[in-house]
PDB file of C-alpha atoms in Angstrom:
ATOM      1  CA  VAL A  55      98.037 128.727  84.313  1.00  0.00           C
ATOM      2  CA  LEU A  56      94.352 128.972  84.143  1.00  0.00           C
ATOM      3  CA  ARG A  57      94.692 129.931  80.380  1.00  0.00           C
ATOM      4  CA  SER A  58      97.209 127.375  79.436  1.00  0.00           C
ATOM      5  CA  LYS A  59      95.190 124.416  81.046  1.00  0.00           C
ATOM      6  CA  VAL A  60      91.968 125.741  79.245  1.00  0.00           C
ATOM      7  CA  SER A  61      93.759 125.758  75.895  1.00  0.00           C
ATOM      8  CA  VAL A  62      95.254 122.378  76.286  1.00  0.00           C
ATOM      9  CA  SER A  63      91.826 121.029  77.226  1.00  0.00           C
ATOM     10  CA  LEU A  64      90.668 122.403  74.180  1.00  0.00           C
ATOM     11  CA  ASN A  65      93.081 121.969  71.588  1.00  0.00           C
ATOM     12  CA  PRO A  66      92.120 119.496  68.883  1.00  0.00           C
ATOM     13  CA  ILE A  67      95.578 117.881  68.694  1.00  0.00           C
ATOM     14  CA  PRO A  68      94.978 114.097  69.964  1.00  0.00           C
ATOM     15  CA  MET A  69      96.725 113.073  72.724  1.00  0.00           C
ATOM     16  CA  SER A  70      97.288 109.611  74.125  1.00  0.00           C
ATOM     17  CA  TYR A  71      96.311 108.451  77.453  1.00  0.00           C
ATOM     18  CA  LEU A  72      99.760 108.004  78.737  1.00  0.00           C
ATOM     19  CA  THR A  73     100.680 111.788  77.479  1.00  0.00           C
ATOM     20  CA  CYS A  74      97.660 113.094  79.293  1.00  0.00           C
ATOM     21  CA  LEU A  75      98.591 111.203  82.801  1.00  0.00           C
ATOM     22  CA  THR A  76     102.172 112.726  82.466  1.00  0.00           C
ATOM     23  CA  TYR A  77     100.873 115.910  81.839  1.00  0.00           C
ATOM     24  CA  ILE A  78      98.495 115.652  84.849  1.00  0.00           C
ATOM     25  CA  LEU A  79     101.023 114.454  87.359  1.00  0.00           C
ATOM     26  CA  GLY A  80     103.265 117.026  85.815  1.00  0.00           C
ATOM     27  CA  GLU A  81     100.813 119.676  86.841  1.00  0.00           C
ATOM     28  CA  TRP A  82      99.864 118.052  90.229  1.00  0.00           C
ATOM     29  CA  THR A  83     103.593 117.674  91.479  1.00  0.00           C
ATOM     30  CA  GLY A  84     105.547 120.387  89.794  1.00  0.00           C
ATOM     31  CA  VAL A  85     108.305 118.249  88.352  1.00  0.00           C
ATOM     32  CA  GLU A  86     109.654 119.158  85.238  1.00  0.00           C
ATOM     33  CA  HIS A  87     110.043 116.124  82.765  1.00  0.00           C
ATOM     34  CA  ILE A  88     108.426 113.743  84.610  1.00  0.00           C
ATOM     35  CA  GLU A  89     107.809 111.446  81.893  1.00  0.00           C
ATOM     36  CA  ASP A  90     112.086 110.691  82.103  1.00  0.00           C
ATOM     37  CA  TYR A  91     111.395 109.493  85.488  1.00  0.00           C
ATOM     38  CA  LEU A  92     108.432 107.361  84.682  1.00  0.00           C
ATOM     39  CA  SER A  93     110.323 105.860  82.045  1.00  0.00           C
ATOM     40  CA  TYR A  94     113.529 105.024  84.342  1.00  0.00           C
ATOM     41  CA  ALA A  95     111.068 103.661  86.783  1.00  0.00           C
ATOM     42  CA  VAL A  96     109.311 101.338  83.899  1.00  0.00           C
ATOM     43  CA  TYR A  97     112.675 100.482  83.245  1.00  0.00           C
ATOM     44  CA  LEU A  98     113.699  99.434  86.911  1.00  0.00           C
ATOM     45  CA  LEU A  99     109.982  97.655  87.220  1.00  0.00           C
ATOM     46  CA  TRP A 100     110.765  95.580  84.163  1.00  0.00           C
ATOM     47  CA  VAL A 101     114.663  94.759  85.173  1.00  0.00           C
ATOM     48  CA  LEU A 102     113.827  93.797  88.893  1.00  0.00           C
ATOM     49  CA  PHE A 103     110.122  92.120  88.394  1.00  0.00           C
ATOM     50  CA  PRO A 104     111.898  88.360  87.087  1.00  0.00           C
ATOM     51  CA  LEU A 105     114.017  88.561  90.239  1.00  0.00           C
ATOM     52  CA  ALA A 106     111.287  89.890  92.700  1.00  0.00           C
ATOM     53  CA  VAL A 107     108.970  87.063  91.204  1.00  0.00           C
ATOM     54  CA  VAL A 108     111.201  84.184  91.825  1.00  0.00           C
ATOM     55  CA  PHE A 109     112.026  85.268  95.275  1.00  0.00           C
ATOM     56  CA  LEU A 110     108.593  85.957  96.646  1.00  0.00           C
ATOM     57  CA  LEU A 111     106.605  83.036  94.993  1.00  0.00           C
ATOM     58  CA  PRO A 112     107.797  81.063  98.076  1.00  0.00           C
ATOM     59  CA  GLY A 113     106.107  82.965 100.204  1.00  0.00           C
ATOM     60  CA  VAL A 114     102.709  81.708  99.020  1.00  0.00           C
ATOM     61  CA  LEU A 115     103.543  78.384 100.382  1.00  0.00           C
ATOM     62  CA  VAL A 116     103.978  80.205 103.608  1.00  0.00           C
ATOM     63  CA  ILE A 117     100.533  81.726 103.036  1.00  0.00           C
ATOM     64  CA  LEU A 118      98.924  78.232 102.432  1.00  0.00           C
ATOM     65  CA  PHE A 119     100.602  76.380 105.477  1.00  0.00           C
ATOM     66  CA  TYR A 120      98.959  79.411 107.745  1.00  0.00           C
ATOM     67  CA  THR A 121      95.770  79.216 106.005  1.00  0.00           C
ATOM     68  CA  SER A 122      95.775  75.539 107.220  1.00  0.00           C
ATOM     69  CA  ILE A 123      96.441  76.558 110.428  1.00  0.00           C
ATOM     70  CA  LEU A 124      93.366  79.293 110.426  1.00  0.00           C
ATOM     71  CA  PHE A 125      91.125  76.323 109.356  1.00  0.00           C
ATOM     72  CA  LEU A 126      92.298  74.281 111.967  1.00  0.00           C
ATOM     73  CA  HIS A 127      91.745  76.845 114.770  1.00  0.00           C
ATOM     74  CA  ILE A 128      88.193  77.886 113.191  1.00  0.00           C
ATOM     75  CA  TYR A 129      87.172  73.904 112.947  1.00  0.00           C
ATOM     76  CA  LYS A 130      88.527  73.438 116.517  1.00  0.00           C
ATOM     77  CA  ARG A 131      86.443  75.928 117.932  1.00  0.00           C
ATOM     78  CA  LYS A 132      83.222  75.155 116.061  1.00  0.00           C
ATOM     79  CA  ASN A 133      83.311  71.685 116.893  1.00  0.00           C
ATOM     80  CA  GLU A 134      85.197  71.244 120.418  1.00  0.00           C
ATOM     81  CA  LEU A 135      81.727  70.900 122.241  1.00  0.00           C
ATOM     82  CA  LYS A 136      79.797  68.665 120.063  1.00  0.00           C
ATOM     83  CA  GLU A 137      82.941  66.554 119.401  1.00  0.00           C
ATOM     84  CA  ALA A 138      84.702  66.511 122.127  1.00  0.00           C
ATOM     85  CA  TYR A 139      84.644  63.100 123.045  1.00  0.00           C
ATOM     86  CA  SER A 140      84.952  61.565 119.909  1.00  0.00           C
ATOM     87  CA  ASN A 141      87.819  59.510 118.313  1.00  0.00           C
ATOM     88  CA  ASP A 142      86.843  61.283 114.736  1.00  0.00           C
ATOM     89  CA  PHE A 143      87.199  64.837 116.188  1.00  0.00           C
ATOM     90  CA  TRP A 144      89.642  65.855 113.343  1.00  0.00           C
ATOM     91  CA  ASP A 145      88.923  64.037 110.367  1.00  0.00           C
ATOM     92  CA  GLY A 146      86.794  66.130 108.580  1.00  0.00           C
ATOM     93  CA  ALA A 147      89.452  69.206 109.111  1.00  0.00           C
ATOM     94  CA  LYS A 148      92.142  66.686 107.778  1.00  0.00           C
ATOM     95  CA  GLN A 149      89.579  65.596 104.729  1.00  0.00           C
ATOM     96  CA  MET A 150      89.209  69.316 103.813  1.00  0.00           C
ATOM     97  CA  LEU A 151      93.216  70.261 104.218  1.00  0.00           C
ATOM     98  CA  ALA A 152      93.533  67.120 102.379  1.00  0.00           C
ATOM     99  CA  THR A 153      91.367  68.449  99.425  1.00  0.00           C
ATOM    100  CA  LEU A 154      92.807  71.964  99.521  1.00  0.00           C
ATOM    101  CA  TRP A 155      96.468  70.908  99.115  1.00  0.00           C
ATOM    102  CA  ASP A 156      95.837  68.174  96.831  1.00  0.00           C
ATOM    103  CA  GLY A 157      93.597  70.451  94.332  1.00  0.00           C
ATOM    104  CA  HIS A 158      96.616  73.052  94.720  1.00  0.00           C
ATOM    105  CA  GLY A 159      99.016  70.126  93.718  1.00  0.00           C
ATOM    106  CA  ARG A 160      96.824  69.364  90.624  1.00  0.00           C
ATOM    107  CA  ILE A 161      96.463  72.627  89.632  1.00  0.00           C
ATOM    108  CA  TRP A 162      99.964  74.290  90.145  1.00  0.00           C
ATOM    109  CA  HIS A 163     102.008  71.308  89.646  1.00  0.00           C
ATOM    110  CA  GLY A 164      99.715  68.534  87.574  1.00  0.00           C
ATOM    111  CA  TYR A 165     101.005  66.663  90.316  1.00  0.00           C
ATOM    112  CA  GLU A 166     100.683  62.729  90.131  1.00  0.00           C
ATOM    113  CA  LEU A 167     101.329  59.542  92.454  1.00  0.00           C
ATOM    114  CA  HIS A 168     102.898  56.387  90.990  1.00  0.00           C
ATOM    115  CA  GLY A 169     103.560  53.092  92.859  1.00  0.00           C
ATOM    116  CA  ILE A 170     100.776  53.830  95.621  1.00  0.00           C
ATOM    117  CA  GLU A 171     100.355  49.836  95.584  1.00  0.00           C
ATOM    118  CA  ASN A 172     103.575  49.433  96.848  1.00  0.00           C
ATOM    119  CA  ILE A 173     102.480  50.958 100.270  1.00  0.00           C
ATOM    120  CA  PRO A 174     101.447  47.981 102.484  1.00  0.00           C
ATOM    121  CA  GLU A 175      98.179  47.789 104.375  1.00  0.00           C
ATOM    122  CA  GLY A 176     100.116  47.584 107.598  1.00  0.00           C
ATOM    123  CA  PRO A 177     102.789  49.707 109.267  1.00  0.00           C
ATOM    124  CA  GLY A 178     105.583  50.688 107.149  1.00  0.00           C
ATOM    125  CA  LEU A 179     108.467  53.151 107.457  1.00  0.00           C
ATOM    126  CA  ILE A 180     108.783  55.627 103.947  1.00  0.00           C
ATOM    127  CA  VAL A 181     112.079  57.258 103.604  1.00  0.00           C
ATOM    128  CA  PHE A 182     112.264  60.010 100.889  1.00  0.00           C
ATOM    129  CA  TYR A 183     114.578  62.342  99.222  1.00  0.00           C
ATOM    130  CA  HIS A 184     114.060  65.883 100.768  1.00  0.00           C
ATOM    131  CA  GLY A 185     113.428  68.794  98.053  1.00  0.00           C
ATOM    132  CA  ALA A 186     113.965  72.612  99.152  1.00  0.00           C
ATOM    133  CA  THR A 187     110.726  72.228 100.741  1.00  0.00           C
ATOM    134  CA  PRO A 188     108.729  69.470 101.964  1.00  0.00           C
ATOM    135  CA  THR A 189     105.608  70.368  99.700  1.00  0.00           C
ATOM    136  CA  ASP A 190     105.769  67.508  97.317  1.00  0.00           C
ATOM    137  CA  TYR A 191     105.293  65.003 100.747  1.00  0.00           C
ATOM    138  CA  VAL A 192     102.483  66.955 101.588  1.00  0.00           C
ATOM    139  CA  TYR A 193     100.873  66.557  98.405  1.00  0.00           C
ATOM    140  CA  PHE A 194     101.399  62.861  98.582  1.00  0.00           C
ATOM    141  CA  MET A 195      99.968  62.709 102.077  1.00  0.00           C
ATOM    142  CA  ALA A 196      96.678  64.078 100.990  1.00  0.00           C
ATOM    143  CA  ARG A 197      96.496  61.891  97.955  1.00  0.00           C
ATOM    144  CA  LEU A 198      96.986  59.192  99.976  1.00  0.00           C
ATOM    145  CA  LEU A 199      94.285  60.239 102.408  1.00  0.00           C
ATOM    146  CA  ILE A 200      91.934  60.816  99.615  1.00  0.00           C
ATOM    147  CA  GLU A 201      92.605  57.531  97.779  1.00  0.00           C
ATOM    148  CA  ARG A 202      93.428  55.154 100.490  1.00  0.00           C
ATOM    149  CA  LYS A 203      91.735  57.014 103.505  1.00  0.00           C
ATOM    150  CA  ARG A 204      95.243  56.285 105.476  1.00  0.00           C
ATOM    151  CA  TYR A 205      96.996  58.877 107.127  1.00  0.00           C
ATOM    152  CA  CYS A 206     100.691  58.993 107.200  1.00  0.00           C
ATOM    153  CA  HIS A 207     102.717  60.368 110.024  1.00  0.00           C
ATOM    154  CA  ALA A 208     105.834  62.487 109.815  1.00  0.00           C
ATOM    155  CA  VAL A 209     109.790  63.024 111.476  1.00  0.00           C
ATOM    156  CA  ALA A 210     110.337  66.754 111.199  1.00  0.00           C
ATOM    157  CA  ASP A 211     113.293  68.920 112.431  1.00  0.00           C
ATOM    158  CA  HIS A 212     113.292  70.168 115.550  1.00  0.00           C
ATOM    159  CA  PHE A 213     113.235  73.719 114.167  1.00  0.00           C
ATOM    160  CA  VAL A 214     109.760  72.947 112.486  1.00  0.00           C
ATOM    161  CA  PHE A 215     108.303  72.926 115.673  1.00  0.00           C
ATOM    162  CA  ARG A 216     109.329  76.499 116.977  1.00  0.00           C
ATOM    163  CA  LEU A 217     107.575  77.957 114.286  1.00  0.00           C
ATOM    164  CA  PRO A 218     104.983  80.489 115.474  1.00  0.00           C
ATOM    165  CA  GLY A 219     101.413  79.043 115.281  1.00  0.00           C
ATOM    166  CA  PHE A 220     102.508  75.720 113.916  1.00  0.00           C
ATOM    167  CA  LYS A 221     101.924  73.636 116.791  1.00  0.00           C
ATOM    168  CA  LEU A 222      98.225  72.719 115.923  1.00  0.00           C
ATOM    169  CA  LEU A 223      98.527  71.779 112.594  1.00  0.00           C
ATOM    170  CA  LEU A 224     101.914  69.503 113.584  1.00  0.00           C
ATOM    171  CA  ASP A 225      99.699  68.134 116.535  1.00  0.00           C
ATOM    172  CA  VAL A 226      96.714  67.195 114.018  1.00  0.00           C
ATOM    173  CA  HIS A 227      98.842  65.434 111.407  1.00  0.00           C
ATOM    174  CA  GLY A 228     100.782  63.564 113.995  1.00  0.00           C
ATOM    175  CA  VAL A 229     104.311  65.336 113.286  1.00  0.00           C
ATOM    176  CA  MET A 230     106.878  64.064 115.568  1.00  0.00           C
ATOM    177  CA  HIS A 231     110.565  65.608 116.114  1.00  0.00           C
ATOM    178  CA  GLY A 232     112.120  62.002 116.130  1.00  0.00           C
ATOM    179  CA  PRO A 233     113.015  59.925 119.365  1.00  0.00           C
ATOM    180  CA  LYS A 234     113.600  56.494 118.257  1.00  0.00           C
ATOM    181  CA  GLU A 235     111.127  55.369 120.860  1.00  0.00           C
ATOM    182  CA  GLU A 236     108.448  57.522 119.575  1.00  0.00           C
ATOM    183  CA  CYS A 237     109.238  56.433 116.446  1.00  0.00           C
ATOM    184  CA  VAL A 238     108.907  52.725 116.905  1.00  0.00           C
ATOM    185  CA  SER A 239     105.866  53.157 119.185  1.00  0.00           C
ATOM    186  CA  ALA A 240     104.018  54.608 116.196  1.00  0.00           C
ATOM    187  CA  LEU A 241     105.123  52.024 113.831  1.00  0.00           C
ATOM    188  CA  LYS A 242     103.885  49.437 116.165  1.00  0.00           C
ATOM    189  CA  LYS A 243     100.703  50.646 116.487  1.00  0.00           C
ATOM    190  CA  GLY A 244     100.104  50.252 112.710  1.00  0.00           C
ATOM    191  CA  CYS A 245     101.055  53.592 111.469  1.00  0.00           C
ATOM    192  CA  LEU A 246     102.655  54.599 108.219  1.00  0.00           C
ATOM    193  CA  LEU A 247     105.644  57.188 109.252  1.00  0.00           C
ATOM    194  CA  ALA A 248     107.658  58.875 106.747  1.00  0.00           C
ATOM    195  CA  ILE A 249     111.306  60.449 107.204  1.00  0.00           C
ATOM    196  CA  ALA A 250     113.913  62.227 105.100  1.00  0.00           C
ATOM    197  CA  PRO A 251     117.070  61.171 106.520  1.00  0.00           C
ATOM    198  CA  GLY A 252     118.935  63.862 104.793  1.00  0.00           C
ATOM    199  CA  GLY A 253     116.657  66.526 106.686  1.00  0.00           C
ATOM    200  CA  VAL A 254     117.348  70.268 106.596  1.00  0.00           C
ATOM    201  CA  ARG A 255     121.027  69.796 105.296  1.00  0.00           C
ATOM    202  CA  GLU A 256     119.875  67.865 102.216  1.00  0.00           C
ATOM    203  CA  ALA A 257     117.167  70.295 101.678  1.00  0.00           C
ATOM    204  CA  LEU A 258     119.176  73.378 101.629  1.00  0.00           C
ATOM    205  CA  PHE A 259     122.479  71.493 100.241  1.00  0.00           C
ATOM    206  CA  SER A 260     121.658  69.287  97.662  1.00  0.00           C
ATOM    207  CA  ASP A 261     121.215  70.866  94.272  1.00  0.00           C
ATOM    208  CA  GLU A 262     120.174  69.906  90.592  1.00  0.00           C
ATOM    209  CA  MET A 263     122.343  66.878  90.382  1.00  0.00           C
ATOM    210  CA  TYR A 264     119.991  65.348  93.070  1.00  0.00           C
ATOM    211  CA  THR A 265     123.016  64.178  95.442  1.00  0.00           C
ATOM    212  CA  ILE A 266     121.410  62.401  98.523  1.00  0.00           C
ATOM    213  CA  ILE A 267     123.112  63.949 101.791  1.00  0.00           C
ATOM    214  CA  TRP A 268     122.985  61.608 104.740  1.00  0.00           C
ATOM    215  CA  GLY A 269     126.123  61.815 106.451  1.00  0.00           C
ATOM    216  CA  ASN A 270     126.338  58.911 108.944  1.00  0.00           C
ATOM    217  CA  ARG A 271     122.567  58.693 109.826  1.00  0.00           C
ATOM    218  CA  LYS A 272     121.369  55.379 109.972  1.00  0.00           C
ATOM    219  CA  GLY A 273     118.649  55.689 112.992  1.00  0.00           C
ATOM    220  CA  PHE A 274     116.045  55.202 110.468  1.00  0.00           C
ATOM    221  CA  ALA A 275     117.184  51.985 109.448  1.00  0.00           C
ATOM    222  CA  GLN A 276     117.421  51.241 113.558  1.00  0.00           C
ATOM    223  CA  VAL A 277     113.972  52.262 114.133  1.00  0.00           C
ATOM    224  CA  ALA A 278     112.713  50.034 111.354  1.00  0.00           C
ATOM    225  CA  ILE A 279     114.577  46.912 112.484  1.00  0.00           C
ATOM    226  CA  ASP A 280     113.381  47.332 115.814  1.00  0.00           C
ATOM    227  CA  ALA A 281     109.291  47.863 114.894  1.00  0.00           C
ATOM    228  CA  LYS A 282     110.010  45.228 112.450  1.00  0.00           C
ATOM    229  CA  VAL A 283     108.554  46.887 109.492  1.00  0.00           C
ATOM    230  CA  PRO A 284     109.459  47.173 105.991  1.00  0.00           C
ATOM    231  CA  ILE A 285     111.389  50.178 104.489  1.00  0.00           C
ATOM    232  CA  ILE A 286     109.530  52.112 101.413  1.00  0.00           C
ATOM    233  CA  PRO A 287     111.517  54.522  99.357  1.00  0.00           C
ATOM    234  CA  MET A 288     110.037  57.812  97.675  1.00  0.00           C
ATOM    235  CA  PHE A 289     111.074  60.270  95.308  1.00  0.00           C
ATOM    236  CA  THR A 290     109.376  63.149  93.615  1.00  0.00           C
ATOM    237  CA  GLN A 291     110.414  63.925  90.022  1.00  0.00           C
ATOM    238  CA  ASN A 292     111.502  67.755  89.421  1.00  0.00           C
ATOM    239  CA  VAL A 293     111.139  68.347  93.030  1.00  0.00           C
ATOM    240  CA  ARG A 294     114.698  70.571  93.107  1.00  0.00           C
ATOM    241  CA  GLU A 295     113.327  72.314  90.064  1.00  0.00           C
ATOM    242  CA  GLY A 296     109.974  73.649  91.763  1.00  0.00           C
ATOM    243  CA  VAL A 297     112.005  75.411  94.530  1.00  0.00           C
ATOM    244  CA  ARG A 298     115.573  76.044  94.508  1.00  0.00           C
ATOM    245  CA  THR A 299     118.351  77.463  97.477  1.00  0.00           C
ATOM    246  CA  LEU A 300     121.290  79.174  97.125  1.00  0.00           C
ATOM    247  CA  GLY A 301     122.993  76.382  98.834  1.00  0.00           C
ATOM    248  CA  GLY A 302     126.026  76.761  96.986  1.00  0.00           C
ATOM    249  CA  ILE A 303     127.217  79.714  98.778  1.00  0.00           C
ATOM    250  CA  LYS A 304     129.993  78.533 101.638  1.00  0.00           C
ATOM    251  CA  ILE A 305     129.330  81.095 104.007  1.00  0.00           C
ATOM    252  CA  LEU A 306     125.815  80.307 104.246  1.00  0.00           C
ATOM    253  CA  ARG A 307     126.595  76.474 104.744  1.00  0.00           C
ATOM    254  CA  SER A 308     129.236  77.435 107.341  1.00  0.00           C
ATOM    255  CA  LEU A 309     126.519  79.515 108.973  1.00  0.00           C
ATOM    256  CA  TYR A 310     123.788  76.494 108.843  1.00  0.00           C
ATOM    257  CA  GLU A 311     126.301  74.073 110.566  1.00  0.00           C
ATOM    258  CA  ARG A 312     126.841  77.013 113.363  1.00  0.00           C
ATOM    259  CA  ILE A 313     123.453  77.816 114.304  1.00  0.00           C
ATOM    260  CA  ARG A 314     121.596  74.587 112.917  1.00  0.00           C
ATOM    261  CA  LEU A 315     118.499  76.770 111.178  1.00  0.00           C
ATOM    262  CA  PRO A 316     117.276  77.265 107.894  1.00  0.00           C
ATOM    263  CA  VAL A 317     118.891  80.469 106.825  1.00  0.00           C
ATOM    264  CA  VAL A 318     119.530  79.826 103.369  1.00  0.00           C
ATOM    265  CA  PRO A 319     117.261  81.985 100.896  1.00  0.00           C
ATOM    266  CA  LEU A 320     114.848  80.056  98.571  1.00  0.00           C
ATOM    267  CA  TYR A 321     113.757  81.250  95.268  1.00  0.00           C
ATOM    268  CA  GLY A 322     111.527  79.777  92.711  1.00  0.00           C
ATOM    269  CA  TRP A 323     108.037  78.062  93.302  1.00  0.00           C
ATOM    270  CA  PHE A 324     108.036  77.443  89.576  1.00  0.00           C
ATOM    271  CA  PRO A 325     104.934  75.516  88.382  1.00  0.00           C
ATOM    272  CA  VAL A 326     106.898  72.473  87.090  1.00  0.00           C
ATOM    273  CA  LYS A 327     105.782  68.949  86.818  1.00  0.00           C
ATOM    274  CA  LEU A 328     105.920  67.076  89.810  1.00  0.00           C
ATOM    275  CA  ARG A 329     105.495  63.057  89.860  1.00  0.00           C
ATOM    276  CA  THR A 330     105.975  61.004  93.293  1.00  0.00           C
ATOM    277  CA  PHE A 331     107.210  57.445  92.704  1.00  0.00           C
ATOM    278  CA  ILE A 332     106.928  54.884  95.424  1.00  0.00           C
ATOM    279  CA  GLY A 333     109.314  52.053  95.118  1.00  0.00           C
ATOM    280  CA  GLU A 334     108.867  48.543  95.975  1.00  0.00           C
ATOM    281  CA  PRO A 335     109.200  48.113  99.830  1.00  0.00           C
ATOM    282  CA  ILE A 336     112.330  46.618 101.462  1.00  0.00           C
ATOM    283  CA  PRO A 337     111.212  43.669 103.680  1.00  0.00           C
ATOM    284  CA  TYR A 338     112.318  43.413 107.212  1.00  0.00           C
ATOM    285  CA  GLU A 339     114.940  41.189 107.906  1.00  0.00           C
ATOM    286  CA  PRO A 340     115.650  40.256 111.494  1.00  0.00           C
ATOM    287  CA  ASN A 341     119.741  39.472 111.265  1.00  0.00           C
ATOM    288  CA  ILE A 342     120.126  42.698 108.946  1.00  0.00           C
ATOM    289  CA  THR A 343     122.267  45.513 110.944  1.00  0.00           C
ATOM    290  CA  ALA A 344     121.597  49.071 110.719  1.00  0.00           C
ATOM    291  CA  GLU A 345     124.526  49.795 108.501  1.00  0.00           C
ATOM    292  CA  GLU A 346     123.590  47.259 106.259  1.00  0.00           C
ATOM    293  CA  LEU A 347     119.891  48.459 106.004  1.00  0.00           C
ATOM    294  CA  THR A 348     120.855  51.793 105.293  1.00  0.00           C
ATOM    295  CA  ALA A 349     123.106  51.166 102.386  1.00  0.00           C
ATOM    296  CA  LYS A 350     120.067  49.258 101.230  1.00  0.00           C
ATOM    297  CA  THR A 351     117.617  51.923 100.925  1.00  0.00           C
ATOM    298  CA  LYS A 352     120.384  54.708  99.959  1.00  0.00           C
ATOM    299  CA  ALA A 353     120.819  52.143  96.986  1.00  0.00           C
ATOM    300  CA  ALA A 354     116.944  51.835  96.514  1.00  0.00           C
ATOM    301  CA  LEU A 355     116.200  55.559  96.717  1.00  0.00           C
ATOM    302  CA  GLN A 356     119.260  56.403  94.374  1.00  0.00           C
ATOM    303  CA  ALA A 357     117.709  53.518  91.899  1.00  0.00           C
ATOM    304  CA  LEU A 358     114.529  55.874  91.908  1.00  0.00           C
ATOM    305  CA  ILE A 359     116.095  59.018  91.152  1.00  0.00           C
ATOM    306  CA  GLU A 360     118.297  57.552  88.102  1.00  0.00           C
ATOM    307  CA  LYS A 361     115.384  55.904  86.757  1.00  0.00           C
ATOM    308  CA  HIS A 362     112.880  58.964  86.955  1.00  0.00           C
ATOM    309  CA  GLN A 363     115.148  62.053  87.298  1.00  0.00           C
ATOM    310  CA  LYS A 364     116.948  63.323  84.129  1.00  0.00           C
ATOM    311  CA  ILE A 365     120.031  64.665  85.711  1.00  0.00           C
ATOM    312  CA  PRO A 366     121.500  67.340  86.043  1.00  0.00           C
ATOM    313  CA  GLY A 367     117.666  69.025  86.795  1.00  0.00           C
ATOM    314  CA  ASN A 368     116.788  71.656  84.380  1.00  0.00           C
ATOM    315  CA  ILE A 369     114.027  74.234  84.947  1.00  0.00           C
ATOM    316  CA  PHE A 370     112.641  75.128  81.722  1.00  0.00           C
ATOM    317  CA  ARG A 371     112.497  71.150  80.831  1.00  0.00           C
ATOM    318  CA  ALA A 372     110.438  70.544  84.145  1.00  0.00           C
ATOM    319  CA  LEU A 373     108.176  73.357  83.020  1.00  0.00           C
ATOM    320  CA  MET A 374     107.644  71.706  79.698  1.00  0.00           C
ATOM    321  CA  GLU A 375     107.089  68.478  80.906  1.00  0.00           C
ATOM    322  CA  ARG A 376     104.249  70.142  83.349  1.00  0.00           C
ATOM    323  CA  PHE A 377     102.085  71.029  79.944  1.00  0.00           C
ATOM    324  CA  GLN A 378     102.460  67.504  78.602  1.00  0.00           C
ATOM    325  CA  THR A 379      99.440  65.715  78.201  1.00  0.00           C
ATOM    326  CA  GLN A 380     100.442  62.254  78.030  1.00  0.00           C
ATOM    327  CA  LYS A 381     100.390  60.667  81.509  1.00  0.00           C
ATOM    328  CA  LYS A 382     103.793  58.841  82.275  1.00  0.00           C
ATOM    329  CA  GLU A 383     103.775  55.721  83.249  1.00  0.00           C
ATOM    330  CA  ASP A 384     104.962  53.701  86.417  1.00  0.00           C
TER     331      ASP A 384
END
């Protein structure tokens, strides 16, 4: 064996790096024809790589959220003594996270915000279409804070408050689980409040047709009436092309309706173009009913979708829009 190894090393016949590597692995493992196994492994990697990418990339969003949470904990420990009695304790952290998420939106999605002038100076209820993930809302919230120095509270589903480690992040950003009284109180204090009436059901089971799935929900309209504030419709273009779901599988829909947890797999996180459009406010009317205001809001949101979204949505088209240099007019 030693003689054969020496003869190979002194052989003047040129060998590629891959051939040498294959030879060394064969000698080391004792497996004959190891190049056949390597070829098969490379083939499997080539076939499965796209599938792995589209299902694993959404995990990066989870990493970003937990990075934000870790930063808040570090910020809290560093400043809790110095700023314990300051009303602006979390301002620095909010600004830092806004910069982080806004930078991510600009780089990955070329994020744009249109119609920010439609947000009133005082309180208002922002009603938006819910994509598979709420990252477009996070981008909006970050841009609003950077450009207008305004915070926007949000209403989230109950399961979000059970996610491990999320409590601090939700508390700092004023996220609430949605009792009507709490929402009305926040609006009467002059806050901006955002809600997606479709919630998790719309996130998981809407599709590239951008169907609004609200069911009979009209509580948000009653909140706006009781708080005497306008409703501002908001929609993000291509939000369903960035991340998609397998919500078309009937058994997953049945399972969600039974346990009310987001068990539907996500895939994608493609770098598609995202543009958030804020529509004209629907002013408060003292004599309007919750049913009428719900229908009015739904019509306004549907109008934004029809104006700014090509239906059915297409991932390739949304990717091409990401690299267009011309900025879309409002």
